[in-house]
Amino acid sequence: MTATNSEALAPAAPAGEQLTVRRLRRRGRTVAAVLVGAATLGIAWSFAANPNLDWPTVGAYLFAQLTIKGVWVTLYLTVISMLIGLVGGTALAVMALSDNYVLRAVATGYTTLFRGTPLLVQIIFWGFFGAFFPQVTIGIPFTDVVFYSEQTSSLISATTAAILALGLNEAAYASEIVRSGIQSVDPGQREAASALGLGPAATMQRIVLPQAMRVIVPPMGNEVVNMLKTTSLVSVIAGNDLMTNLQQVYSGAHRLRPPERRRRTHRLPAGGHRPARIGREGHRQAAQPHRHGLPAVQPLPAPHRAAEHHRGTAPRAA
C-alpha cells in the first residue's frame, strides 16, 4: 500500500492525540491593517470634528424637496443617456464592421470626433446650440417649401441639451465596447447561421449579439457608474440635475458648502465641487431664510471675512 504525498509529509501524531493546526502569523499584514485603519479613522475624525462643517445644515437639506428633485433628474439623465448610447453604439459598431466603405468611414469619424472632444465642450455646444442655429427648419433645400420651423431655444431646453450631449458622447464609447464584443464571437457561428438560411440581420440579432453580451455587459456596467458621475457636468448649462439645484442653495454661502457634502452622500462615486461666487449679495441672501423653508447657510463672522478679504494682498507703498 502506497501513501500519498500529503500523508508522507504529515508528521506522525501520537496514538490517541490530534495535531492542532495553527494559522501562520503574518505580522506585516497586521501592521499594514493597523496603519490603514488609523489613517482612515483620522481622516474621518478630521471631517466630523471640523468646526467649519455645519452638519446640522447638512441633515436639514439631506432629504429636502430640492435635493430629491435633483436626484430624480440625475437618475433620469443617466438612464436616458445610457439608452441612447447603447442603441447608437450598437448601430455604430455594426457600421464599423460593415464591408461598405462609406459606413465604415462615417462610424470611424463619429467615434474619433466624439471621443477626441472633451465632454464639457460638447455640453456647452449643445447648451448654446441656439446661438449657432437660431431656428430649426425642415423643408426642401434651395426652395421655399418649409414643412416645419421652430425656434431652437424652444426645442432644445437645458435638460434636452444635456441628454443630447451625454447620449451622443456615450454612443462613441459604447460602439467600441459593442464592436469588441461582436468580434469576440467565433466566425464559425456566422457561417453556421448562414448555412441554416439566416440572413445577416437575423444572424446578428439571434446568434452574434446574444453571445457577445458576456463581453459587453461588464464594461457597460462601468459606463453606467461613470455616466452617473458625469451628469454633474451639466450644471454649467443649468441642467436641473442635483449639482445645479445645490448650487442654488449654497451660492450665497461664504464657507465650505454643506449641501455639497450632501451631494457626495447621494452620489457616492461623485467627483469634486465647483466654488461658488462670493459677493455682497451673497451675504444678504445667506442672512435670509431660504425660500424652500429650510435653514440657510450663515456666512462667516466679520473677522473671518475681513481676513479672507485681505488675504494675499500686499500692503501698498505710501
Coordinates of C-alpha atoms in Angstrom, one line a residue:
M1 CA 0.0 0.0 0.0
T2 CA 1.5 3.3 -1.1
A3 CA 1.0 6.5 1.0
T4 CA 0.1 9.8 -0.7
N5 CA 2.5 12.8 -0.7
S6 CA 0.4 14.7 2.0
E7 CA 0.4 11.6 4.2
A8 CA 4.1 11.1 3.8
L9 CA 4.9 14.7 4.7
A10 CA 2.5 15.0 7.6
P11 CA 4.1 14.4 11.0
A12 CA 3.1 11.3 12.8
A13 CA 0.8 12.1 15.8
P14 CA 1.0 10.1 19.0
A15 CA -1.6 7.4 19.4
G16 CA -4.9 8.9 20.6
E17 CA -3.9 12.5 20.0
Q18 CA -4.7 15.0 17.2
L19 CA -2.5 17.7 15.8
T20 CA -3.5 21.3 16.4
V21 CA -3.3 23.3 13.2
R22 CA -2.4 27.0 13.7
R23 CA -2.6 29.7 11.2
L24 CA 0.7 31.3 10.0
R25 CA 1.1 34.7 11.6
R26 CA 1.7 37.5 9.1
R27 CA 2.9 40.4 11.1
G28 CA 3.3 42.6 8.0
R29 CA -0.4 42.4 7.2
T30 CA -1.3 43.1 10.8
V31 CA 0.9 46.2 10.9
A32 CA -0.5 47.4 7.5
A33 CA -4.1 46.9 8.6
V34 CA -3.4 48.9 11.8
L35 CA -1.8 51.8 9.9
V36 CA -4.6 51.9 7.2
G37 CA -7.3 51.8 9.9
A38 CA -5.7 54.5 11.9
A39 CA -5.3 56.7 8.8
T40 CA -9.0 56.1 7.9
L41 CA -10.2 57.0 11.4
G42 CA -8.0 60.1 11.4
I43 CA -9.4 61.4 8.1
A44 CA -13.0 60.6 9.2
W45 CA -12.5 62.4 12.5
S46 CA -11.0 65.5 10.8
F47 CA -14.2 65.9 8.9
A48 CA -16.5 65.0 11.7
A49 CA -14.9 67.4 14.2
N50 CA -14.2 70.2 11.8
P51 CA -15.9 73.3 13.2
N52 CA -16.2 74.8 9.7
L53 CA -18.6 72.0 8.6
D54 CA -22.1 72.6 9.6
W55 CA -23.5 69.1 9.9
P56 CA -27.0 70.1 11.2
T57 CA -27.5 72.1 8.0
V58 CA -26.4 69.0 6.0
G59 CA -29.1 67.0 7.7
A60 CA -31.7 69.6 7.1
Y61 CA -31.0 69.6 3.3
L62 CA -30.4 65.9 3.0
F63 CA -33.9 64.9 2.1
A64 CA -35.2 68.4 1.1
Q65 CA -37.6 68.6 -1.9
L66 CA -34.9 70.4 -3.9
T67 CA -32.4 67.6 -3.3
I68 CA -34.8 64.8 -4.1
K69 CA -35.9 66.5 -7.3
G70 CA -32.2 66.9 -8.3
V71 CA -31.6 63.2 -7.6
W72 CA -34.5 62.2 -9.8
V73 CA -33.3 64.4 -12.7
T74 CA -29.8 62.9 -12.3
L75 CA -31.1 59.4 -12.5
Y76 CA -33.3 60.3 -15.5
L77 CA -30.4 61.8 -17.3
T78 CA -28.3 58.7 -16.6
V79 CA -30.9 56.2 -17.8
I80 CA -31.9 58.1 -21.0
S81 CA -28.3 58.9 -21.9
M82 CA -27.3 55.3 -21.5
L83 CA -30.2 54.1 -23.6
I84 CA -29.2 56.5 -26.4
G85 CA -25.6 55.5 -26.0
L86 CA -26.3 51.8 -26.1
V87 CA -28.6 51.9 -29.2
G88 CA -26.4 54.4 -31.0
G89 CA -23.2 52.5 -30.1
T90 CA -24.7 49.2 -31.4
A91 CA -25.5 50.9 -34.7
L92 CA -22.1 52.4 -35.0
A93 CA -20.4 49.1 -34.2
V94 CA -22.3 47.4 -37.0
M95 CA -21.4 50.2 -39.3
A96 CA -17.7 50.0 -38.3
L97 CA -17.7 46.2 -39.1
S98 CA -19.6 46.7 -42.4
D99 CA -17.9 46.0 -45.8
N100 CA -19.2 49.3 -47.1
Y101 CA -16.5 51.9 -47.1
V102 CA -18.9 54.9 -46.5
L103 CA -20.5 53.3 -43.4
R104 CA -17.1 52.4 -42.0
A105 CA -15.8 56.0 -42.7
V106 CA -18.8 57.6 -41.0
A107 CA -18.6 55.3 -38.0
T108 CA -14.9 55.9 -37.6
G109 CA -15.2 59.6 -38.0
Y110 CA -18.0 59.9 -35.5
T111 CA -16.2 57.8 -32.9
T112 CA -12.9 59.8 -33.4
L113 CA -14.7 63.1 -33.1
F114 CA -16.8 62.5 -30.0
R115 CA -14.1 60.6 -28.2
G116 CA -11.4 63.2 -29.0
T117 CA -13.5 66.2 -27.9
P118 CA -13.9 67.0 -24.2
L119 CA -17.3 66.2 -22.9
L120 CA -17.6 69.6 -21.2
V121 CA -17.1 71.3 -24.6
Q122 CA -19.9 69.1 -26.1
I123 CA -22.2 70.0 -23.3
I124 CA -21.6 73.7 -23.8
F125 CA -22.0 73.3 -27.6
W126 CA -25.5 71.8 -27.2
G127 CA -26.4 74.2 -24.4
F128 CA -25.8 77.1 -26.7
F129 CA -26.8 75.4 -29.9
G130 CA -29.4 78.2 -30.5
A131 CA -26.5 80.7 -30.9
F132 CA -25.3 78.8 -33.9
F133 CA -28.7 77.9 -35.4
P134 CA -31.4 80.2 -34.0
Q135 CA -34.1 78.4 -35.9
V136 CA -34.7 74.8 -36.9
T137 CA -36.3 74.4 -40.3
I138 CA -37.3 71.2 -42.2
G139 CA -38.1 71.6 -45.8
I140 CA -36.8 71.1 -49.4
P141 CA -33.3 72.6 -49.8
F142 CA -33.0 75.5 -52.3
T143 CA -36.7 76.1 -52.4
D144 CA -39.3 78.0 -50.3
V145 CA -41.1 74.8 -49.3
V146 CA -41.0 74.5 -45.5
F147 CA -42.6 71.6 -43.6
Y148 CA -41.7 72.6 -40.1
S149 CA -40.0 75.6 -38.5
E150 CA -39.4 76.4 -34.8
Q151 CA -37.1 78.4 -32.6
T152 CA -34.1 76.4 -31.3
S153 CA -34.5 77.7 -27.8
S154 CA -38.0 76.3 -27.5
L155 CA -36.9 72.9 -28.9
I156 CA -33.7 72.3 -27.0
S157 CA -34.0 73.1 -23.3
A158 CA -31.2 72.7 -20.8
T159 CA -32.3 69.1 -20.0
T160 CA -32.6 68.2 -23.7
A161 CA -29.2 69.6 -24.4
A162 CA -27.8 67.6 -21.5
I163 CA -29.3 64.4 -22.8
L164 CA -28.0 65.0 -26.4
A165 CA -24.5 65.7 -25.1
L166 CA -24.3 62.8 -22.8
G167 CA -26.1 60.3 -25.1
L168 CA -24.1 61.1 -28.2
N169 CA -20.9 61.1 -26.3
E170 CA -21.7 57.7 -24.7
A171 CA -22.6 56.2 -28.1
A172 CA -19.0 56.8 -29.3
Y173 CA -17.6 54.8 -26.3
A174 CA -20.3 52.2 -26.4
S175 CA -19.6 51.5 -30.0
E176 CA -16.1 50.3 -29.2
I177 CA -17.4 48.1 -26.4
V178 CA -20.0 46.5 -28.7
R179 CA -17.6 46.1 -31.5
S180 CA -15.1 44.2 -29.3
G181 CA -18.0 42.0 -28.1
I182 CA -19.1 41.2 -31.7
Q183 CA -15.5 40.4 -32.8
S184 CA -15.1 38.1 -29.8
V185 CA -17.7 35.7 -31.3
D186 CA -16.2 32.9 -33.3
P187 CA -16.6 33.4 -37.1
G188 CA -17.9 29.9 -37.4
Q189 CA -21.1 31.0 -35.7
R190 CA -21.9 33.2 -38.7
E191 CA -21.0 30.5 -41.1
A192 CA -23.3 28.1 -39.3
A193 CA -26.2 30.6 -39.3
S194 CA -25.7 31.3 -43.0
A195 CA -25.8 27.5 -43.7
L196 CA -29.1 27.4 -41.9
G197 CA -30.5 30.1 -44.1
L198 CA -30.4 33.1 -41.7
G199 CA -29.8 36.5 -43.2
P200 CA -27.2 39.0 -41.9
A201 CA -29.7 40.9 -39.7
A202 CA -31.2 37.7 -38.2
T203 CA -27.7 36.3 -37.6
M204 CA -26.6 39.5 -35.8
Q205 CA -29.8 39.6 -33.7
R206 CA -30.2 36.0 -32.8
I207 CA -26.7 34.5 -32.9
V208 CA -23.9 37.1 -32.6
L209 CA -25.3 39.7 -30.1
P210 CA -26.5 37.2 -27.5
Q211 CA -23.1 35.5 -27.4
A212 CA -21.3 38.9 -27.4
M213 CA -23.2 40.0 -24.2
R214 CA -20.7 38.2 -22.0
V215 CA -18.1 40.7 -23.2
I216 CA -20.3 43.7 -23.5
V217 CA -22.1 43.7 -20.1
P218 CA -19.2 44.1 -17.6
P219 CA -17.7 47.3 -19.2
M220 CA -21.2 48.7 -19.8
G221 CA -21.7 48.5 -16.0
N222 CA -18.7 50.7 -15.6
E223 CA -20.1 53.1 -18.1
V224 CA -23.3 53.4 -16.1
V225 CA -21.4 54.3 -13.0
N226 CA -19.3 56.8 -15.0
M227 CA -22.4 58.3 -16.5
L228 CA -23.9 58.8 -13.1
K229 CA -20.9 60.9 -12.0
T230 CA -20.6 62.7 -15.3
T231 CA -24.1 64.2 -15.1
S232 CA -22.7 66.7 -12.6
L233 CA -21.1 68.5 -15.6
V234 CA -24.4 69.6 -17.0
S235 CA -24.6 72.2 -14.2
V236 CA -22.6 74.5 -16.5
I237 CA -25.8 74.9 -18.6
A238 CA -28.2 74.6 -15.6
G239 CA -29.4 71.2 -16.5
N240 CA -31.7 70.9 -13.4
D241 CA -29.7 68.0 -12.0
L242 CA -28.6 67.5 -8.4
M243 CA -25.5 69.6 -8.8
T244 CA -27.5 72.5 -10.4
N245 CA -30.1 72.5 -7.6
L246 CA -27.4 72.5 -4.9
Q247 CA -25.6 75.4 -6.5
Q248 CA -28.7 77.4 -6.0
V249 CA -28.6 76.6 -2.3
Y250 CA -25.0 77.3 -1.5
S251 CA -24.4 80.1 -4.0
G252 CA -24.8 82.7 -1.1
A253 CA -22.6 80.9 1.4
H254 CA -19.2 82.2 2.4
R255 CA -17.6 78.9 3.6
L256 CA -17.4 75.3 2.7
R257 CA -20.8 74.4 1.4
P258 CA -22.6 71.7 3.5
P259 CA -25.1 70.9 0.7
E260 CA -22.0 69.9 -1.5
R261 CA -21.1 67.3 1.1
R262 CA -24.7 66.1 1.0
R263 CA -24.4 65.8 -2.8
R264 CA -21.5 63.4 -2.3
T265 CA -23.7 61.4 0.1
H266 CA -26.4 60.9 -2.6
R267 CA -24.0 60.3 -5.4
L268 CA -21.4 58.1 -3.8
P269 CA -18.8 57.9 -6.5
A270 CA -19.1 61.6 -7.4
G271 CA -16.1 63.9 -8.0
G272 CA -15.2 67.4 -6.9
H273 CA -17.2 70.6 -6.4
R274 CA -17.4 74.0 -8.0
P275 CA -16.6 77.0 -5.9
A276 CA -19.5 79.5 -5.6
R277 CA -19.2 83.2 -6.2
I278 CA -18.8 85.4 -3.2
G279 CA -20.1 89.0 -3.0
R280 CA -22.2 91.4 -1.1
E281 CA -25.4 89.9 -2.5
G282 CA -24.3 86.5 -1.2
H283 CA -24.1 87.8 2.4
R284 CA -27.6 89.3 2.2
Q285 CA -29.0 86.0 0.7
A286 CA -27.3 83.9 3.3
A287 CA -28.7 86.0 6.1
Q288 CA -32.2 85.5 4.9
P289 CA -34.2 82.3 5.4
H290 CA -34.2 80.0 2.3
R291 CA -37.1 80.2 0.0
H292 CA -37.8 76.5 0.5
G293 CA -38.3 76.9 4.2
L294 CA -35.0 75.4 5.2
P295 CA -32.3 77.0 7.3
A296 CA -29.8 79.0 5.2
V297 CA -26.1 78.6 5.5
Q298 CA -24.8 81.5 7.5
P299 CA -21.8 83.5 6.4
L300 CA -18.6 83.6 8.4
P301 CA -18.2 86.2 11.1
A302 CA -16.9 89.6 10.3
P303 CA -13.2 89.0 11.4
H304 CA -13.1 85.9 9.2
R305 CA -14.5 87.8 6.2
A306 CA -12.0 90.6 6.8
A307 CA -9.1 88.2 7.0
E308 CA -10.2 86.4 3.8
H309 CA -10.8 89.8 2.1
H310 CA -7.2 90.9 2.8
R311 CA -5.6 87.5 2.4
G312 CA -2.9 87.5 -0.2
T313 CA -2.9 91.3 -0.8
A314 CA 0.4 93.1 -0.2
P315 CA 0.5 96.5 1.6
R316 CA 0.8 99.4 -0.8
A317 CA 3.7 101.8 -0.5
A318 CA 2.8 105.2 1.0

